[in-house]
Tab-separated table of N, CA, C and O in Angstrom:
chain	number	residue	atom	x	y	z
Y	129	MET	N	-56.374	-2.279	-61.292
Y	129	MET	CA	-55.698	-2.927	-60.222
Y	129	MET	C	-55.382	-1.689	-59.164
Y	129	MET	O	-54.988	-0.685	-59.614
Y	130	ASP	N	-55.793	-1.956	-57.892
Y	130	ASP	CA	-55.497	-0.864	-56.907
Y	130	ASP	C	-54.110	-0.924	-56.326
Y	130	ASP	O	-53.380	-1.916	-56.557
Y	131	LEU	N	-53.676	0.071	-55.561
Y	131	LEU	CA	-52.337	0.207	-55.089
Y	131	LEU	C	-51.966	-0.926	-54.172
Y	131	LEU	O	-50.904	-1.533	-54.254
Y	132	TYR	N	-52.887	-1.386	-53.318
Y	132	TYR	CA	-52.731	-2.479	-52.438
Y	132	TYR	C	-52.375	-3.835	-53.085
Y	132	TYR	O	-51.449	-4.528	-52.831
Y	133	SER	N	-53.182	-4.020	-54.131
Y	133	SER	CA	-52.886	-5.224	-55.028
Y	133	SER	C	-51.617	-5.248	-55.629
Y	133	SER	O	-50.951	-6.297	-55.832
Y	134	MET	N	-51.164	-3.993	-56.088
Y	134	MET	CA	-49.892	-3.980	-56.822
Y	134	MET	C	-48.752	-4.207	-55.888
Y	134	MET	O	-47.763	-4.999	-56.255
Y	135	ILE	N	-48.963	-3.609	-54.695
Y	135	ILE	CA	-47.856	-4.036	-53.650
Y	135	ILE	C	-47.809	-5.416	-53.284
Y	135	ILE	O	-46.716	-6.039	-53.149
Y	136	GLN	N	-48.981	-6.064	-53.058
Y	136	GLN	CA	-49.082	-7.482	-52.786
Y	136	GLN	C	-48.481	-8.317	-53.858
Y	136	GLN	O	-47.922	-9.370	-53.571
Y	137	ALA	N	-48.627	-7.859	-55.084
Y	137	ALA	CA	-48.010	-8.697	-56.264
Y	137	ALA	C	-46.561	-8.806	-56.136
Y	137	ALA	O	-45.943	-9.659	-56.642
Y	138	GLY	N	-45.851	-7.759	-55.498
Y	138	GLY	CA	-44.476	-7.769	-55.381
Y	138	GLY	C	-43.766	-7.334	-56.612
Y	138	GLY	O	-44.302	-6.861	-57.543
Y	139	GLY	N	-42.416	-7.604	-56.630
Y	139	GLY	CA	-41.680	-7.157	-57.766
Y	139	GLY	C	-41.301	-5.669	-57.677
Y	139	GLY	O	-41.764	-4.935	-56.846
Y	140	ARG	N	-40.329	-5.371	-58.529
Y	140	ARG	CA	-39.962	-3.919	-58.575
Y	140	ARG	C	-40.688	-3.376	-59.622
Y	140	ARG	O	-40.777	-3.677	-60.752
Y	141	MET	N	-41.305	-2.097	-59.285
Y	141	MET	CA	-42.101	-1.368	-60.219
Y	141	MET	C	-42.103	0.073	-59.866
Y	141	MET	O	-41.946	0.463	-58.686
Y	142	ASN	N	-42.220	0.785	-60.825
Y	142	ASN	CA	-42.431	2.380	-60.554
Y	142	ASN	C	-43.829	2.626	-61.180
Y	142	ASN	O	-44.163	2.174	-62.215
Y	143	PHE	N	-44.545	3.497	-60.351
Y	143	PHE	CA	-45.806	3.944	-60.859
Y	143	PHE	C	-46.174	5.302	-60.209
Y	143	PHE	O	-45.593	5.729	-59.302
Y	144	THR	N	-47.071	5.974	-60.854
Y	144	THR	CA	-47.499	7.291	-60.425
Y	144	THR	C	-48.888	7.068	-59.744
Y	144	THR	O	-49.878	6.348	-60.303
Y	145	VAL	N	-49.093	7.668	-58.558
Y	145	VAL	CA	-50.416	7.510	-57.913
Y	145	VAL	C	-50.910	8.983	-57.698
Y	145	VAL	O	-50.251	9.923	-57.599
Y	146	THR	N	-52.240	8.925	-57.521
Y	146	THR	CA	-52.927	10.199	-57.264
Y	146	THR	C	-53.217	10.184	-55.759
Y	146	THR	O	-53.165	9.189	-55.098
Y	147	GLY	N	-53.799	11.376	-55.333
Y	147	GLY	CA	-54.162	11.486	-53.931
Y	147	GLY	C	-55.349	10.532	-53.703
Y	147	GLY	O	-55.363	9.908	-52.575
Y	148	GLU	N	-56.186	10.374	-54.652
Y	148	GLU	CA	-57.383	9.501	-54.468
Y	148	GLU	C	-56.895	8.050	-54.258
Y	148	GLU	O	-57.403	7.303	-53.469
Y	149	ASP	N	-55.794	7.674	-54.957
Y	149	ASP	CA	-55.190	6.209	-54.914
Y	149	ASP	C	-54.710	6.046	-53.369
Y	149	ASP	O	-54.870	4.975	-52.837
Y	150	LEU	N	-54.086	7.062	-52.962
Y	150	LEU	CA	-53.467	6.997	-51.562
Y	150	LEU	C	-54.530	6.950	-50.585
Y	150	LEU	O	-54.455	6.192	-49.476
Y	151	VAL	N	-55.554	7.682	-50.654
Y	151	VAL	CA	-56.702	7.569	-49.740
Y	151	VAL	C	-57.435	6.211	-49.763
Y	151	VAL	O	-57.621	5.576	-48.811
Y	152	GLN	N	-57.532	5.665	-50.946
Y	152	GLN	CA	-58.058	4.331	-51.038
Y	152	GLN	C	-57.149	3.330	-50.352
Y	152	GLN	O	-57.606	2.229	-49.747
Y	153	PHE	N	-55.838	3.319	-50.595
Y	153	PHE	CA	-54.895	2.569	-50.014
Y	153	PHE	C	-54.926	2.596	-48.511
Y	153	PHE	O	-54.997	1.520	-47.803
Y	154	ALA	N	-54.999	3.806	-47.949
Y	154	ALA	CA	-55.159	4.016	-46.436
Y	154	ALA	C	-56.401	3.335	-45.896
Y	154	ALA	O	-56.324	2.744	-44.869
Y	155	GLU	N	-57.463	3.565	-46.699
Y	155	GLU	CA	-58.869	2.930	-46.172
Y	155	GLU	C	-58.663	1.443	-46.092
Y	155	GLU	O	-59.127	0.663	-45.288
Y	156	THR	N	-58.059	0.952	-47.240
Y	156	THR	CA	-57.834	-0.576	-47.306
Y	156	THR	C	-57.016	-1.147	-46.024
Y	156	THR	O	-57.428	-2.051	-45.426
Y	157	LEU	N	-55.876	-0.424	-45.814
Y	157	LEU	CA	-55.093	-0.739	-44.657
Y	157	LEU	C	-55.880	-0.654	-43.346
Y	157	LEU	O	-55.729	-1.661	-42.511
Y	158	ILE	N	-56.670	0.307	-43.146
Y	158	ILE	CA	-57.487	0.557	-42.000
Y	158	ILE	C	-58.523	-0.630	-41.938
Y	158	ILE	O	-58.579	-1.219	-40.809
Y	159	GLU	N	-59.135	-0.952	-42.928
Y	159	GLU	CA	-60.163	-1.952	-42.893
Y	159	GLU	C	-59.485	-3.386	-42.553
Y	159	GLU	O	-59.988	-4.101	-41.717
Y	160	LYS	N	-58.369	-3.600	-42.982
Y	160	LYS	CA	-57.603	-4.921	-42.811
Y	160	LYS	C	-57.095	-4.924	-41.363
Y	160	LYS	O	-57.195	-5.939	-40.774
Y	161	THR	N	-56.630	-3.743	-40.820
Y	161	THR	CA	-56.211	-3.691	-39.407
Y	161	THR	C	-57.416	-3.911	-38.477
Y	161	THR	O	-57.248	-4.677	-37.540
Y	162	ILE	N	-58.393	-3.401	-38.796
Y	162	ILE	CA	-59.653	-3.585	-37.974
Y	162	ILE	C	-60.136	-4.916	-37.950
Y	162	ILE	O	-60.392	-5.486	-36.909
Y	163	ALA	N	-60.085	-5.564	-39.153
Y	163	ALA	CA	-60.421	-6.923	-39.194
Y	163	ALA	C	-59.601	-7.894	-38.451
Y	163	ALA	O	-60.026	-8.826	-37.770
Y	164	MET	N	-58.271	-7.624	-38.534
Y	164	MET	CA	-57.342	-8.481	-37.738
Y	164	MET	C	-57.544	-8.240	-36.238
Y	164	MET	O	-57.472	-9.167	-35.449
Y	165	ARG	N	-57.710	-6.969	-35.772
Y	165	ARG	CA	-57.977	-6.720	-34.385
Y	165	ARG	C	-59.265	-7.460	-33.912
Y	165	ARG	O	-59.253	-8.071	-32.799
Y	166	ASP	N	-60.224	-7.397	-34.736
Y	166	ASP	CA	-61.511	-8.066	-34.405
Y	166	ASP	C	-61.345	-9.603	-34.216
Y	166	ASP	O	-62.027	-10.187	-33.261
Y	167	ALA	N	-60.650	-10.140	-35.096
Y	167	ALA	CA	-60.353	-11.589	-35.031
Y	167	ALA	C	-59.546	-11.907	-33.792
Y	167	ALA	O	-59.863	-12.933	-33.230
Y	168	GLU	N	-58.615	-11.112	-33.493
Y	168	GLU	CA	-57.821	-11.399	-32.257
Y	168	GLU	C	-58.681	-11.290	-31.026
Y	168	GLU	O	-58.659	-12.135	-30.058
Y	169	LEU	N	-59.630	-10.235	-30.966
Y	169	LEU	CA	-60.383	-10.085	-29.825
Y	169	LEU	C	-61.506	-11.224	-29.670
Y	169	LEU	O	-61.788	-11.645	-28.621
Y	170	ALA	N	-61.900	-11.735	-30.801
Y	170	ALA	CA	-62.910	-12.925	-30.826
Y	170	ALA	C	-62.310	-14.153	-30.334
Y	170	ALA	O	-63.043	-14.983	-29.735
Y	171	MET	N	-60.944	-14.322	-30.609
Y	171	MET	CA	-60.322	-15.573	-30.032
Y	171	MET	C	-59.929	-15.425	-28.564
Y	171	MET	O	-59.770	-16.497	-27.968
Y	172	ALA	N	-59.742	-14.304	-28.057
Y	172	ALA	CA	-59.426	-14.068	-26.689
Y	172	ALA	C	-60.550	-14.584	-25.770
Y	172	ALA	O	-61.804	-14.246	-26.015
Y	173	PRO	N	-60.255	-15.274	-24.575
Y	173	PRO	CA	-61.253	-15.582	-23.659
Y	173	PRO	C	-61.915	-14.220	-23.055
Y	173	PRO	O	-61.254	-13.280	-22.855
Y	174	LYS	N	-63.259	-14.343	-22.758
Y	174	LYS	CA	-63.960	-13.135	-22.518
Y	174	LYS	C	-63.663	-12.739	-20.944
Y	174	LYS	O	-63.664	-11.562	-20.669
Y	175	ASP	N	-63.448	-13.741	-20.094
Y	175	ASP	CA	-63.416	-13.411	-18.678
Y	175	ASP	C	-61.958	-13.357	-18.279
Y	175	ASP	O	-61.664	-13.101	-17.084
Y	176	GLU	N	-61.012	-13.482	-19.145
Y	176	GLU	CA	-59.577	-13.443	-18.800
Y	176	GLU	C	-59.078	-11.907	-18.577
Y	176	GLU	O	-59.566	-11.080	-19.244
Y	177	THR	N	-58.201	-11.725	-17.610
Y	177	THR	CA	-57.558	-10.521	-17.355
Y	177	THR	C	-56.121	-10.536	-17.886
Y	177	THR	O	-55.486	-11.599	-17.624
Y	178	TYR	N	-55.733	-9.602	-18.619
Y	178	TYR	CA	-54.379	-9.586	-19.176
Y	178	TYR	C	-53.630	-8.493	-18.610
Y	178	TYR	O	-54.145	-7.345	-18.359
Y	179	LEU	N	-52.262	-8.778	-18.236
Y	179	LEU	CA	-51.415	-7.736	-17.697
Y	179	LEU	C	-50.324	-7.392	-18.641
Y	179	LEU	O	-49.812	-8.279	-19.454
Y	180	THR	N	-49.894	-6.276	-18.678
Y	180	THR	CA	-48.739	-5.718	-19.474
Y	180	THR	C	-47.510	-6.218	-18.828
Y	180	THR	O	-47.481	-6.688	-17.691
Y	181	THR	N	-46.411	-6.155	-19.560
Y	181	THR	CA	-45.072	-6.508	-18.918
Y	181	THR	C	-44.802	-5.781	-17.704
Y	181	THR	O	-44.443	-6.313	-16.649
Y	182	ASP	N	-45.029	-4.470	-17.720
Y	182	ASP	CA	-44.725	-3.670	-16.485
Y	182	ASP	C	-45.690	-4.027	-15.275
Y	182	ASP	O	-45.279	-4.039	-14.138
Y	183	GLU	N	-46.968	-4.391	-15.652
Y	183	GLU	CA	-47.892	-4.709	-14.553
Y	183	GLU	C	-47.410	-6.037	-13.953
Y	183	GLU	O	-47.509	-6.226	-12.784
Y	184	VAL	N	-46.924	-7.010	-14.772
Y	184	VAL	CA	-46.475	-8.267	-14.228
Y	184	VAL	C	-45.327	-8.124	-13.330
Y	184	VAL	O	-45.250	-8.626	-12.255
Y	185	ILE	N	-44.398	-7.292	-13.826
Y	185	ILE	CA	-43.176	-7.031	-13.083
Y	185	ILE	C	-43.540	-6.448	-11.715
Y	185	ILE	O	-43.049	-6.838	-10.712
Y	186	ALA	N	-44.501	-5.446	-11.639
Y	186	ALA	CA	-44.819	-4.865	-10.421
Y	186	ALA	C	-45.626	-5.825	-9.461
Y	186	ALA	O	-45.388	-5.836	-8.314
Y	187	LYS	N	-46.508	-6.660	-10.049
Y	187	LYS	CA	-47.437	-7.479	-9.250
Y	187	LYS	C	-46.760	-8.682	-8.723
Y	187	LYS	O	-46.950	-9.071	-7.570
Y	188	PHE	N	-45.827	-9.189	-9.515
Y	188	PHE	CA	-45.105	-10.526	-9.198
Y	188	PHE	C	-43.641	-10.392	-8.791
Y	188	PHE	O	-43.052	-11.382	-8.460
Y	189	HIS	N	-43.229	-9.161	-8.741
Y	189	HIS	CA	-41.865	-8.894	-8.382
Y	189	HIS	C	-40.834	-9.729	-9.046
Y	189	HIS	O	-39.947	-10.492	-8.492
Y	190	VAL	N	-40.944	-9.749	-10.468
Y	190	VAL	CA	-40.004	-10.431	-11.320
Y	190	VAL	C	-39.402	-9.354	-12.287
Y	190	VAL	O	-39.944	-8.328	-12.385
Y	191	CYS	N	-38.341	-9.794	-12.881
Y	191	CYS	CA	-37.794	-8.771	-13.936
Y	191	CYS	C	-38.097	-9.225	-15.297
Y	191	CYS	O	-38.513	-10.394	-15.432
Y	192	LYS	N	-37.716	-8.388	-16.238
Y	192	LYS	CA	-37.943	-8.605	-17.621
Y	192	LYS	C	-37.177	-9.929	-18.076
Y	192	LYS	O	-37.605	-10.628	-18.973
Y	193	THR	N	-36.016	-10.085	-17.488
Y	193	THR	CA	-35.238	-11.277	-17.934
Y	193	THR	C	-35.956	-12.592	-17.467
Y	193	THR	O	-35.967	-13.511	-18.219
Y	194	THR	N	-36.599	-12.534	-16.351
Y	194	THR	CA	-37.361	-13.671	-15.865
Y	194	THR	C	-38.466	-14.060	-16.739
Y	194	THR	O	-38.757	-15.166	-17.222
Y	195	LEU	N	-39.226	-12.988	-17.128
Y	195	LEU	CA	-40.369	-13.205	-18.030
Y	195	LEU	C	-39.770	-13.755	-19.452
Y	195	LEU	O	-40.402	-14.643	-20.069
Y	196	TRP	N	-38.696	-13.231	-19.944
Y	196	TRP	CA	-38.132	-13.628	-21.101
Y	196	TRP	C	-37.721	-15.176	-21.075
Y	196	TRP	O	-37.959	-15.964	-21.933
Y	197	THR	N	-37.156	-15.543	-19.921
Y	197	THR	CA	-36.724	-16.896	-19.672
Y	197	THR	C	-37.996	-17.830	-19.658
Y	197	THR	O	-37.858	-18.893	-20.259
Y	198	TRP	N	-38.954	-17.406	-18.912
Y	198	TRP	CA	-40.214	-18.194	-18.919
Y	198	TRP	C	-40.769	-18.354	-20.312
Y	198	TRP	O	-41.221	-19.507	-20.591
Y	199	GLU	N	-40.726	-17.411	-21.065
Y	199	GLU	CA	-41.272	-17.444	-22.429
Y	199	GLU	C	-40.435	-18.454	-23.265
Y	199	GLU	O	-40.950	-19.278	-23.978
Y	200	LYS	N	-39.014	-18.315	-23.203
Y	200	LYS	CA	-38.200	-19.077	-23.973
Y	200	LYS	C	-38.260	-20.611	-23.680
Y	200	LYS	O	-38.194	-21.407	-24.460
Y	201	ASN	N	-38.545	-20.847	-22.339
Y	201	ASN	CA	-38.679	-22.309	-21.822
Y	201	ASN	C	-40.083	-22.837	-22.017
Y	201	ASN	O	-40.272	-23.976	-21.707
Y	202	GLY	N	-40.990	-21.889	-22.528
Y	202	GLY	CA	-42.342	-22.364	-22.703
Y	202	GLY	C	-43.321	-22.460	-21.466
Y	202	GLY	O	-44.347	-23.025	-21.526
Y	203	TYR	N	-42.831	-21.742	-20.463
Y	203	TYR	CA	-43.641	-21.895	-19.199
Y	203	TYR	C	-44.709	-20.883	-19.176
Y	203	TYR	O	-45.704	-20.907	-18.576
Y	204	LEU	N	-44.560	-19.812	-20.007
Y	204	LEU	CA	-45.539	-18.692	-20.170
Y	204	LEU	C	-45.576	-18.153	-21.524
Y	204	LEU	O	-44.523	-18.030	-22.277
Y	205	ILE	N	-46.703	-18.218	-22.154
Y	205	ILE	CA	-46.934	-17.714	-23.589
Y	205	ILE	C	-47.646	-16.507	-23.568
Y	205	ILE	O	-48.792	-16.465	-23.281
Y	206	PRO	N	-47.018	-15.317	-24.029
Y	206	PRO	CA	-47.781	-14.107	-24.007
Y	206	PRO	C	-48.710	-14.009	-25.169
Y	206	PRO	O	-48.539	-14.562	-26.229
Y	207	SER	N	-49.699	-13.149	-25.008
Y	207	SER	CA	-50.549	-12.782	-26.098
Y	207	SER	C	-50.008	-11.498	-26.769
Y	207	SER	O	-49.392	-10.784	-25.998
Y	208	ARG	N	-50.205	-11.428	-27.951
Y	208	ARG	CA	-49.608	-10.181	-28.531
Y	208	ARG	C	-50.831	-9.285	-29.115
Y	208	ARG	O	-51.685	-9.748	-29.896
Y	209	TRP	N	-50.691	-8.011	-28.905
Y	209	TRP	CA	-51.689	-6.991	-29.360
Y	209	TRP	C	-50.829	-6.047	-30.101
Y	209	TRP	O	-50.231	-5.077	-29.612
Y	210	GLY	N	-50.601	-6.364	-31.376
Y	210	GLY	CA	-49.625	-5.533	-32.190
Y	210	GLY	C	-48.167	-5.986	-31.687
Y	210	GLY	O	-47.770	-7.137	-31.670
Y	211	LYS	N	-47.399	-4.942	-31.320
Y	211	LYS	CA	-46.173	-5.185	-30.837
Y	211	LYS	C	-46.052	-5.431	-29.280
Y	211	LYS	O	-45.155	-5.714	-28.675
Y	212	ARG	N	-47.235	-5.193	-28.698
Y	212	ARG	CA	-47.305	-5.220	-27.311
Y	212	ARG	C	-47.668	-6.604	-26.713
Y	212	ARG	O	-48.498	-7.296	-27.227
Y	213	LYS	N	-46.938	-7.130	-25.686
Y	213	LYS	CA	-47.080	-8.309	-25.061
Y	213	LYS	C	-48.076	-8.177	-23.807
Y	213	LYS	O	-47.938	-7.204	-23.096
Y	214	THR	N	-48.883	-9.163	-23.694
Y	214	THR	CA	-49.871	-9.207	-22.482
Y	214	THR	C	-49.726	-10.651	-22.025
Y	214	THR	O	-49.512	-11.590	-22.757
Y	215	TYR	N	-50.031	-10.702	-20.622
Y	215	TYR	CA	-49.919	-12.106	-20.044
Y	215	TYR	C	-51.222	-12.330	-19.391
Y	215	TYR	O	-51.697	-11.538	-18.648
Y	216	ALA	N	-51.659	-13.618	-19.409
Y	216	ALA	CA	-52.975	-13.918	-18.903
Y	216	ALA	C	-52.704	-14.128	-17.458
Y	216	ALA	O	-51.747	-14.806	-16.940
Y	217	LEU	N	-53.588	-13.518	-16.530
Y	217	LEU	CA	-53.418	-13.470	-15.167
Y	217	LEU	C	-53.515	-14.881	-14.584
Y	217	LEU	O	-52.820	-15.286	-13.714
Y	218	SER	N	-54.429	-15.647	-15.127
Y	218	SER	CA	-54.728	-17.085	-14.607
Y	218	SER	C	-53.445	-17.802	-14.964
Y	218	SER	O	-53.023	-18.668	-14.056
Y	219	GLU	N	-52.716	-17.656	-16.079
Y	219	GLU	CA	-51.519	-18.409	-16.316
Y	219	GLU	C	-50.433	-18.002	-15.387
Y	219	GLU	O	-49.625	-18.884	-14.899
Y	220	LEU	N	-50.281	-16.715	-15.126
Y	220	LEU	CA	-49.362	-16.216	-14.107
Y	220	LEU	C	-49.519	-16.844	-12.802
Y	220	LEU	O	-48.679	-17.256	-12.091
Y	221	HIS	N	-50.736	-16.883	-12.312
Y	221	HIS	CA	-51.089	-17.426	-10.945
Y	221	HIS	C	-50.734	-18.858	-10.951
Y	221	HIS	O	-50.189	-19.445	-9.961
Y	222	ALA	N	-51.226	-19.639	-11.937
Y	222	ALA	CA	-50.763	-21.068	-12.023
Y	222	ALA	C	-49.277	-21.291	-11.988
Y	222	ALA	O	-48.780	-22.232	-11.369
Y	223	LEU	N	-48.576	-20.481	-12.740
Y	223	LEU	CA	-47.166	-20.629	-12.840
Y	223	LEU	C	-46.474	-20.344	-11.413
Y	223	LEU	O	-45.608	-21.038	-10.980
Y	224	MET	N	-46.890	-19.285	-10.850
Y	224	MET	CA	-46.400	-18.915	-9.484
Y	224	MET	C	-46.765	-20.026	-8.412
Y	224	MET	O	-45.988	-20.341	-7.552
Y	225	LYS	N	-47.989	-20.648	-8.614
Y	225	LYS	CA	-48.414	-21.623	-7.661
Y	225	LYS	C	-47.551	-22.851	-7.696
Y	225	LYS	O	-47.196	-23.500	-6.664
Y	226	ASP	N	-47.234	-23.287	-8.901
Y	226	ASP	CA	-46.574	-24.514	-9.198
Y	226	ASP	C	-45.095	-24.276	-9.572
Y	226	ASP	O	-44.414	-25.134	-10.057
Y	227	LYS	N	-44.549	-23.113	-9.250
Y	227	LYS	CA	-43.183	-22.885	-9.726
Y	227	LYS	C	-42.107	-23.757	-9.200
Y	227	LYS	O	-41.217	-24.113	-9.890
Y	228	LYS	N	-42.209	-24.423	-8.038
Y	228	LYS	CA	-41.234	-25.216	-7.551
Y	228	LYS	C	-41.269	-26.578	-8.430
Y	228	LYS	O	-40.364	-27.203	-8.595
Y	229	LYS	N	-42.452	-26.978	-8.880
Y	229	LYS	CA	-42.643	-28.162	-9.813
Y	229	LYS	C	-42.184	-27.895	-11.181
Y	229	LYS	O	-41.511	-28.580	-11.733
Y	230	ARG	N	-42.552	-26.775	-11.708
Y	230	ARG	CA	-42.462	-26.318	-13.006
Y	230	ARG	C	-41.118	-25.597	-13.308
Y	230	ARG	O	-40.566	-25.750	-14.464
Y	231	LEU	N	-40.573	-25.066	-12.321
Y	231	LEU	CA	-39.338	-24.276	-12.530
Y	231	LEU	C	-38.297	-24.743	-11.481
Y	231	LEU	O	-38.001	-23.985	-10.532
Y	232	PRO	N	-37.827	-25.932	-11.611
Y	232	PRO	CA	-36.856	-26.408	-10.583
Y	232	PRO	C	-35.669	-25.558	-10.461
Y	232	PRO	O	-35.066	-25.366	-9.366
Y	233	ASN	N	-35.136	-24.998	-11.629
Y	233	ASN	CA	-34.009	-24.121	-11.506
Y	233	ASN	C	-34.274	-22.850	-10.716
Y	233	ASN	O	-33.326	-22.490	-9.950
Y	234	LEU	N	-35.422	-22.260	-10.933
Y	234	LEU	CA	-35.790	-21.038	-10.194
Y	234	LEU	C	-35.765	-21.338	-8.608
Y	234	LEU	O	-35.450	-20.561	-7.911
Y	235	ALA	N	-36.473	-22.483	-8.309
Y	235	ALA	CA	-36.548	-22.834	-6.937
Y	235	ALA	C	-35.226	-23.005	-6.326
Y	235	ALA	O	-34.894	-22.558	-5.166
Y	236	ALA	N	-34.437	-23.616	-7.061
Y	236	ALA	CA	-32.932	-23.897	-6.491
Y	236	ALA	C	-32.214	-22.560	-6.367
Y	236	ALA	O	-31.511	-22.314	-5.393
Y	237	GLN	N	-32.453	-21.587	-7.327
Y	237	GLN	CA	-31.719	-20.337	-7.276
Y	237	GLN	C	-32.316	-19.507	-5.994
Y	237	GLN	O	-31.597	-18.823	-5.404
Y	238	GLU	N	-33.602	-19.590	-5.832
Y	238	GLU	CA	-34.258	-18.906	-4.668
Y	238	GLU	C	-33.608	-19.498	-3.323
Y	238	GLU	O	-33.312	-18.724	-2.438
Y	239	ASN	N	-33.461	-20.772	-3.327
Y	239	ASN	CA	-32.974	-21.390	-2.008
Y	239	ASN	C	-31.524	-21.023	-1.888
Y	239	ASN	O	-31.090	-20.683	-0.758
Y	240	LYS	N	-30.863	-21.008	-2.952
Y	240	LYS	CA	-29.346	-20.604	-2.764
Y	240	LYS	C	-29.241	-19.054	-2.371
Y	240	LYS	O	-28.369	-18.834	-1.558
Y	241	LEU	N	-30.155	-18.208	-2.931
Y	241	LEU	CA	-29.958	-16.870	-2.598
Y	241	LEU	C	-30.415	-16.679	-1.101
Y	241	LEU	O	-29.855	-15.980	-0.418
Y	242	ALA	N	-31.472	-17.442	-0.682
Y	242	ALA	CA	-31.787	-17.341	0.757
Y	242	ALA	C	-30.676	-17.892	1.665
Y	242	ALA	O	-30.425	-17.147	2.591
Y	243	ASP	N	-30.021	-18.899	1.283
Y	243	ASP	CA	-28.873	-19.379	2.046
Y	243	ASP	C	-27.792	-18.258	2.092
Y	243	ASP	O	-27.134	-18.011	3.138
Y	244	THR	N	-27.528	-17.694	0.971
Y	244	THR	CA	-26.462	-16.744	0.875
Y	244	THR	C	-26.738	-15.510	1.829
Y	244	THR	O	-25.937	-15.003	2.443
Y	245	LEU	N	-27.987	-15.038	1.597
Y	245	LEU	CA	-28.477	-13.819	2.430
Y	245	LEU	C	-28.356	-14.175	3.926
Y	245	LEU	O	-27.981	-13.335	4.745
Y	246	GLY	N	-28.662	-15.365	4.313
Y	246	GLY	CA	-28.781	-15.848	5.687
Y	246	GLY	C	-27.260	-15.739	6.253
Y	246	GLY	O	-27.091	-15.315	7.362
Y	247	LYS	N	-26.428	-16.258	5.413
Y	247	LYS	CA	-24.905	-16.198	5.863
Y	247	LYS	C	-24.381	-14.832	5.981
Y	247	LYS	O	-23.678	-14.552	6.895
Y	248	GLU	N	-24.840	-13.873	5.069
Y	248	GLU	CA	-24.398	-12.510	5.142
Y	248	GLU	C	-24.929	-11.848	6.261
Y	248	GLU	O	-24.165	-11.050	6.963
Y	249	VAL	N	-26.105	-12.206	6.688
Y	249	VAL	CA	-26.760	-11.570	7.902
Y	249	VAL	C	-26.107	-11.977	9.228
Y	249	VAL	O	-25.936	-11.225	10.052
Y	250	GLN	N	-25.866	-13.364	9.124
Y	250	GLN	CA	-25.236	-13.991	10.389
Y	250	GLN	C	-23.772	-13.477	10.503
Y	250	GLN	O	-23.246	-13.294	11.635
Y	251	GLY	N	-23.135	-13.349	9.407
Y	251	GLY	CA	-21.557	-13.032	9.405
Y	251	GLY	C	-21.351	-11.602	9.557
Y	251	GLY	O	-21.055	-10.792	10.230
């Protein structure tokens, strides 16, 4: 039984490993990681452009809280590459195009902000 299989079996155990065992364990982890990455890449649309959180913030002038709210409410579903979130550019464009229909609270907040700013400028 190799080290990876023992860990997968779970439970509390003590054992002694050799350097060769650790190398084999590392190679197994690398192979599994590459296989998972390849599977994720195969499932991703080929012509889609993905943006990182920082790129979305810069391009669409929104904050991290807005992105989090859109995710929480199901308006936007990020893809994950490990711990990193990416967003499909086509989904962002569709969301921004239809935001008054899909995000009524956001549209109301924008109108309220515009009214408030207008009163401040006039007053």
